[in-house]
């Protein structure tokens, strides 16, 4: 028998990453898929940037410095000078506002919209080979980097991403996201099925791009204000209105 060829994955190293404070970072973003047939994609507004502990350089002398080149929290925790109270993360909304002060809203909104398209297109690429079960859903953690011309690059997609939290802010984000995920799954059948926002999740694709039910001047809500509690109040009000209408109709 012939020996099988070993499989490799080749990745391009991004040598011109976008830097903040001279440091490299990547983004962790969350996407919830409730169906592959039809493809139904909910994108979470919040996320975070994970920073390296050292200033970035492509100098040959620093190529083996993992704390400079790799942004994984597990690696950064072992770096000299790591502060476990503040961590090495920055919330997505704050980072987006910072970028807007440097590059303007139009360029940054275009960059974030390209991130949304990147995530949706990655799911479209595998849609036909994914097992479809109407009783299943999947939360994905996307790792994305931005280069110095504001082009986003997909690093990897994590199924069942880590939900451990190393700071209070990280804990609040992930607990809120999980609560909103359960609301999207709607085990108690309280939703009407026409919602385009549930908590911090926005419906961005449902067998095609989704148009928002409220006017907006931005191409994507990724990194925008996460008004999850306000969105949930609108759902509660709509649910109570439907219940009143049902009760009134049953009395006739």
Short mmCIF file of C-alpha atoms in Angstrom, two decimals:
data_model
loop_
_atom_site.label_atom_id
_atom_site.label_comp_id
_atom_site.label_asym_id
_atom_site.label_seq_id
_atom_site.Cartn_x
_atom_site.Cartn_y
_atom_site.Cartn_z
CA UNK A 1 0.00 0.00 0.00
CA UNK A 2 1.22 3.45 -0.88
CA UNK A 3 1.73 5.85 1.97
CA UNK A 4 -0.93 8.55 2.02
CA UNK A 5 0.10 12.13 1.38
CA UNK A 6 0.14 14.21 4.54
CA UNK A 7 -2.30 17.16 4.57
CA UNK A 8 -1.06 20.66 5.26
CA UNK A 9 -2.75 24.01 5.65
CA UNK A 10 -0.80 26.94 4.19
CA UNK A 11 -1.49 30.41 5.54
CA UNK A 12 -0.12 33.75 4.47
CA UNK A 13 1.47 35.82 7.20
CA UNK A 14 0.09 39.36 7.24
CA UNK A 15 3.24 41.45 7.36
CA UNK A 16 1.46 44.82 7.31
CA UNK A 17 -1.11 44.54 10.14
CA UNK A 18 -3.07 47.55 11.34
CA UNK A 19 -1.43 48.67 14.57
CA UNK A 20 -2.82 50.54 17.56
CA UNK A 21 -0.22 51.92 19.92
CA UNK A 22 2.35 50.10 17.82
CA UNK A 23 0.83 46.73 18.77
CA UNK A 24 -0.69 44.00 16.67
CA UNK A 25 -4.20 42.68 17.36
CA UNK A 26 -6.88 40.44 15.95
CA UNK A 27 -10.65 40.54 16.39
CA UNK A 28 -12.97 37.95 17.89
CA UNK A 29 -16.48 38.29 16.43
CA UNK A 30 -19.53 36.08 16.94
CA UNK A 31 -22.01 34.67 14.45
CA UNK A 32 -25.02 32.46 15.19
CA UNK A 33 -26.31 30.14 12.46
CA UNK A 34 -29.80 28.84 13.15
CA UNK A 35 -30.21 27.11 9.78
CA UNK A 36 -28.14 26.13 6.76
CA UNK A 37 -31.16 25.41 4.56
CA UNK A 38 -32.08 28.21 4.13
CA UNK A 39 -28.90 29.82 5.42
CA UNK A 40 -29.90 32.02 8.37
CA UNK A 41 -27.16 34.13 9.95
CA UNK A 42 -27.33 36.31 13.06
CA UNK A 43 -24.33 38.56 13.77
CA UNK A 44 -23.54 39.85 17.25
CA UNK A 45 -22.85 43.58 17.49
CA UNK A 46 -20.19 43.31 20.18
CA UNK A 47 -16.81 41.65 20.10
CA UNK A 48 -13.29 42.48 21.15
CA UNK A 49 -9.76 43.03 19.93
CA UNK A 50 -6.98 40.89 21.40
CA UNK A 51 -3.65 42.73 21.59
CA UNK A 52 -0.09 41.55 21.77
CA UNK A 53 1.99 42.64 24.73
CA UNK A 54 4.95 43.85 22.65
CA UNK A 55 5.27 46.50 19.96
CA UNK A 56 5.18 44.95 16.49
CA UNK A 57 8.20 44.68 14.26
CA UNK A 58 9.15 42.60 11.24
CA UNK A 59 12.81 42.76 12.20
CA UNK A 60 14.56 39.41 11.94
CA UNK A 61 15.65 39.62 15.57
CA UNK A 62 12.04 39.53 16.76
CA UNK A 63 10.61 36.79 14.53
CA UNK A 64 10.71 34.25 17.36
CA UNK A 65 8.98 36.57 19.83
CA UNK A 66 5.56 34.91 20.14
CA UNK A 67 4.29 37.68 22.45
CA UNK A 68 4.82 40.10 19.57
CA UNK A 69 3.38 38.06 16.71
CA UNK A 70 0.66 35.91 18.29
CA UNK A 71 -2.34 37.56 19.95
CA UNK A 72 -3.79 34.44 21.61
CA UNK A 73 -4.75 35.21 25.20
CA UNK A 74 -3.17 31.95 26.38
CA UNK A 75 0.17 33.16 25.03
CA UNK A 76 -0.15 36.78 26.17
CA UNK A 77 -0.88 35.66 29.74
CA UNK A 78 2.66 34.30 29.93
CA UNK A 79 4.28 37.50 28.57
CA UNK A 80 6.25 39.81 30.81
CA UNK A 81 4.20 42.79 31.97
CA UNK A 82 0.79 41.16 31.45
CA UNK A 83 -1.87 42.73 33.70
CA UNK A 84 -4.51 40.15 34.61
CA UNK A 85 -6.89 42.86 35.88
CA UNK A 86 -7.14 44.71 32.57
CA UNK A 87 -6.19 41.83 30.27
CA UNK A 88 -5.15 42.46 26.68
CA UNK A 89 -8.60 43.05 25.17
CA UNK A 90 -10.43 46.15 23.94
CA UNK A 91 -14.14 46.13 23.18
CA UNK A 92 -15.11 46.38 19.52
CA UNK A 93 -17.24 49.52 19.80
CA UNK A 94 -14.44 51.54 21.46
CA UNK A 95 -11.96 50.36 18.87
CA UNK A 96 -14.32 51.31 16.03
CA UNK A 97 -14.76 54.81 17.43
CA UNK A 98 -10.99 55.19 17.76
CA UNK A 99 -10.50 54.16 14.14
CA UNK A 100 -13.17 56.66 13.02
CA UNK A 101 -11.25 59.51 14.64
CA UNK A 102 -8.25 58.57 12.48
CA UNK A 103 -9.81 57.48 9.19
CA UNK A 104 -13.34 58.89 9.15
CA UNK A 105 -16.67 57.09 9.46
CA UNK A 106 -17.02 56.22 5.76
CA UNK A 107 -13.76 54.26 5.52
CA UNK A 108 -14.25 52.47 8.84
CA UNK A 109 -17.90 51.59 8.14
CA UNK A 110 -16.77 50.15 4.78
CA UNK A 111 -14.11 48.07 6.56
CA UNK A 112 -16.61 46.69 9.09
CA UNK A 113 -19.12 45.94 6.32
CA UNK A 114 -16.43 43.95 4.51
CA UNK A 115 -16.00 41.95 7.73
CA UNK A 116 -19.71 41.17 7.72
CA UNK A 117 -19.57 40.09 4.07
CA UNK A 118 -16.48 37.98 4.79
CA UNK A 119 -18.31 36.07 7.52
CA UNK A 120 -21.45 35.50 5.45
CA UNK A 121 -19.47 34.40 2.38
CA UNK A 122 -17.46 31.91 4.44
CA UNK A 123 -20.75 30.29 5.48
CA UNK A 124 -22.08 30.32 1.93
CA UNK A 125 -18.89 28.52 0.84
CA UNK A 126 -19.64 25.54 3.10
CA UNK A 127 -23.44 25.64 3.05
CA UNK A 128 -23.86 22.68 0.69
CA UNK A 129 -21.63 20.33 2.69
CA UNK A 130 -22.97 21.13 6.17
CA UNK A 131 -25.43 18.75 7.80
CA UNK A 132 -28.81 20.40 8.21
CA UNK A 133 -30.99 19.70 11.21
CA UNK A 134 -33.83 22.09 12.02
CA UNK A 135 -33.36 21.33 15.72
CA UNK A 136 -29.71 22.45 15.75
CA UNK A 137 -27.82 25.72 15.81
CA UNK A 138 -24.16 26.73 15.97
CA UNK A 139 -22.34 29.68 17.49
CA UNK A 140 -19.11 30.52 15.66
CA UNK A 141 -16.19 32.63 16.83
CA UNK A 142 -14.51 34.41 13.92
CA UNK A 143 -10.90 35.55 14.17
CA UNK A 144 -10.21 38.43 11.79
CA UNK A 145 -7.25 40.75 11.26
CA UNK A 146 -7.16 44.16 9.59
CA UNK A 147 -4.17 45.34 7.55
CA UNK A 148 -2.81 48.86 7.24
CA UNK A 149 -5.11 49.68 4.31
CA UNK A 150 -8.19 48.63 6.33
CA UNK A 151 -8.66 45.33 4.50
CA UNK A 152 -10.01 42.53 6.73
CA UNK A 153 -8.46 39.05 6.56
CA UNK A 154 -10.08 35.86 7.85
CA UNK A 155 -7.70 33.98 10.15
CA UNK A 156 -9.94 31.13 11.29
CA UNK A 157 -13.47 30.13 12.26
CA UNK A 158 -14.01 28.42 15.61
CA UNK A 159 -17.00 26.17 16.21
CA UNK A 160 -18.04 26.18 19.88
CA UNK A 161 -15.67 29.07 20.70
CA UNK A 162 -14.23 29.51 24.17
CA UNK A 163 -16.57 31.44 26.44
CA UNK A 164 -14.27 31.74 29.43
CA UNK A 165 -13.81 35.30 30.67
CA UNK A 166 -10.67 36.85 32.12
CA UNK A 167 -12.04 40.33 32.98
CA UNK A 168 -15.35 41.73 34.25
CA UNK A 169 -16.01 43.40 30.88
CA UNK A 170 -15.31 40.12 29.06
CA UNK A 171 -17.70 38.31 31.41
CA UNK A 172 -20.49 40.84 30.83
CA UNK A 173 -20.13 40.58 27.04
CA UNK A 174 -20.25 36.79 26.95
CA UNK A 175 -23.07 36.37 29.46
CA UNK A 176 -25.16 38.93 27.57
CA UNK A 177 -24.42 37.21 24.28
CA UNK A 178 -25.46 33.80 25.63
CA UNK A 179 -28.69 35.25 26.99
CA UNK A 180 -29.43 36.81 23.61
CA UNK A 181 -28.55 33.56 21.82
CA UNK A 182 -31.14 31.68 23.87
CA UNK A 183 -33.68 34.37 22.97
CA UNK A 184 -32.91 33.95 19.25
CA UNK A 185 -33.31 30.16 19.53
CA UNK A 186 -36.73 30.92 21.08
CA UNK A 187 -37.40 27.68 22.92
CA UNK A 188 -40.55 29.20 24.45
CA UNK A 189 -41.89 30.31 21.04
CA UNK A 190 -42.34 33.95 22.04
CA UNK A 191 -41.02 35.49 18.82
CA UNK A 192 -43.19 36.25 15.81
CA UNK A 193 -40.53 35.13 13.32
CA UNK A 194 -40.31 38.56 11.69
CA UNK A 195 -37.71 40.04 14.06
CA UNK A 196 -34.46 41.35 12.57
CA UNK A 197 -32.88 42.18 15.94
CA UNK A 198 -33.01 40.10 19.10
CA UNK A 199 -30.89 41.49 21.91
CA UNK A 200 -27.45 42.19 20.46
CA UNK A 201 -27.95 39.85 17.50
CA UNK A 202 -28.88 41.27 14.08
CA UNK A 203 -30.31 39.04 11.35
CA UNK A 204 -28.00 39.74 8.41
CA UNK A 205 -28.77 36.85 6.05
CA UNK A 206 -31.83 34.67 5.52
CA UNK A 207 -31.64 32.98 2.14
CA UNK A 208 -30.35 36.38 1.00
CA UNK A 209 -29.23 39.68 2.58
CA UNK A 210 -31.73 41.01 5.12
CA UNK A 211 -33.05 44.56 5.00
CA UNK A 212 -33.48 46.23 8.35
CA UNK A 213 -37.02 47.05 9.47
CA UNK A 214 -35.81 50.44 10.74
CA UNK A 215 -33.98 53.12 8.70
CA UNK A 216 -30.24 53.32 9.24
CA UNK A 217 -27.36 55.23 7.71
CA UNK A 218 -24.72 52.54 8.35
CA UNK A 219 -24.08 49.46 6.17
CA UNK A 220 -23.58 47.17 9.19
CA UNK A 221 -24.35 47.21 12.91
CA UNK A 222 -21.10 45.39 13.70
CA UNK A 223 -19.31 47.45 16.35
CA UNK A 224 -22.27 49.81 16.79
CA UNK A 225 -23.97 50.51 20.11
CA UNK A 226 -25.28 47.23 21.52
CA UNK A 227 -28.75 48.34 22.60
CA UNK A 228 -29.72 44.78 23.54
CA UNK A 229 -31.97 45.72 26.45
CA UNK A 230 -33.88 48.27 24.36
CA UNK A 231 -34.31 45.70 21.60
CA UNK A 232 -35.60 43.14 24.09
CA UNK A 233 -38.14 45.65 25.45
CA UNK A 234 -39.49 46.14 21.92
CA UNK A 235 -39.92 42.37 21.59
CA UNK A 236 -41.74 42.14 24.95
CA UNK A 237 -44.08 44.96 23.94
CA UNK A 238 -44.80 43.30 20.59
CA UNK A 239 -45.42 39.94 22.30
CA UNK A 240 -47.90 41.48 24.76
CA UNK A 241 -49.70 43.24 21.91
CA UNK A 242 -50.08 39.92 20.05
CA UNK A 243 -51.35 38.24 23.20
CA UNK A 244 -53.93 40.99 23.70
CA UNK A 245 -55.08 40.69 20.09
CA UNK A 246 -55.36 36.91 20.44
CA UNK A 247 -57.35 37.20 23.66
CA UNK A 248 -59.67 39.79 22.12
CA UNK A 249 -60.23 37.65 19.03
CA UNK A 250 -61.06 34.56 21.14
CA UNK A 251 -63.81 36.49 22.96
CA UNK A 252 -65.65 37.34 19.75
#
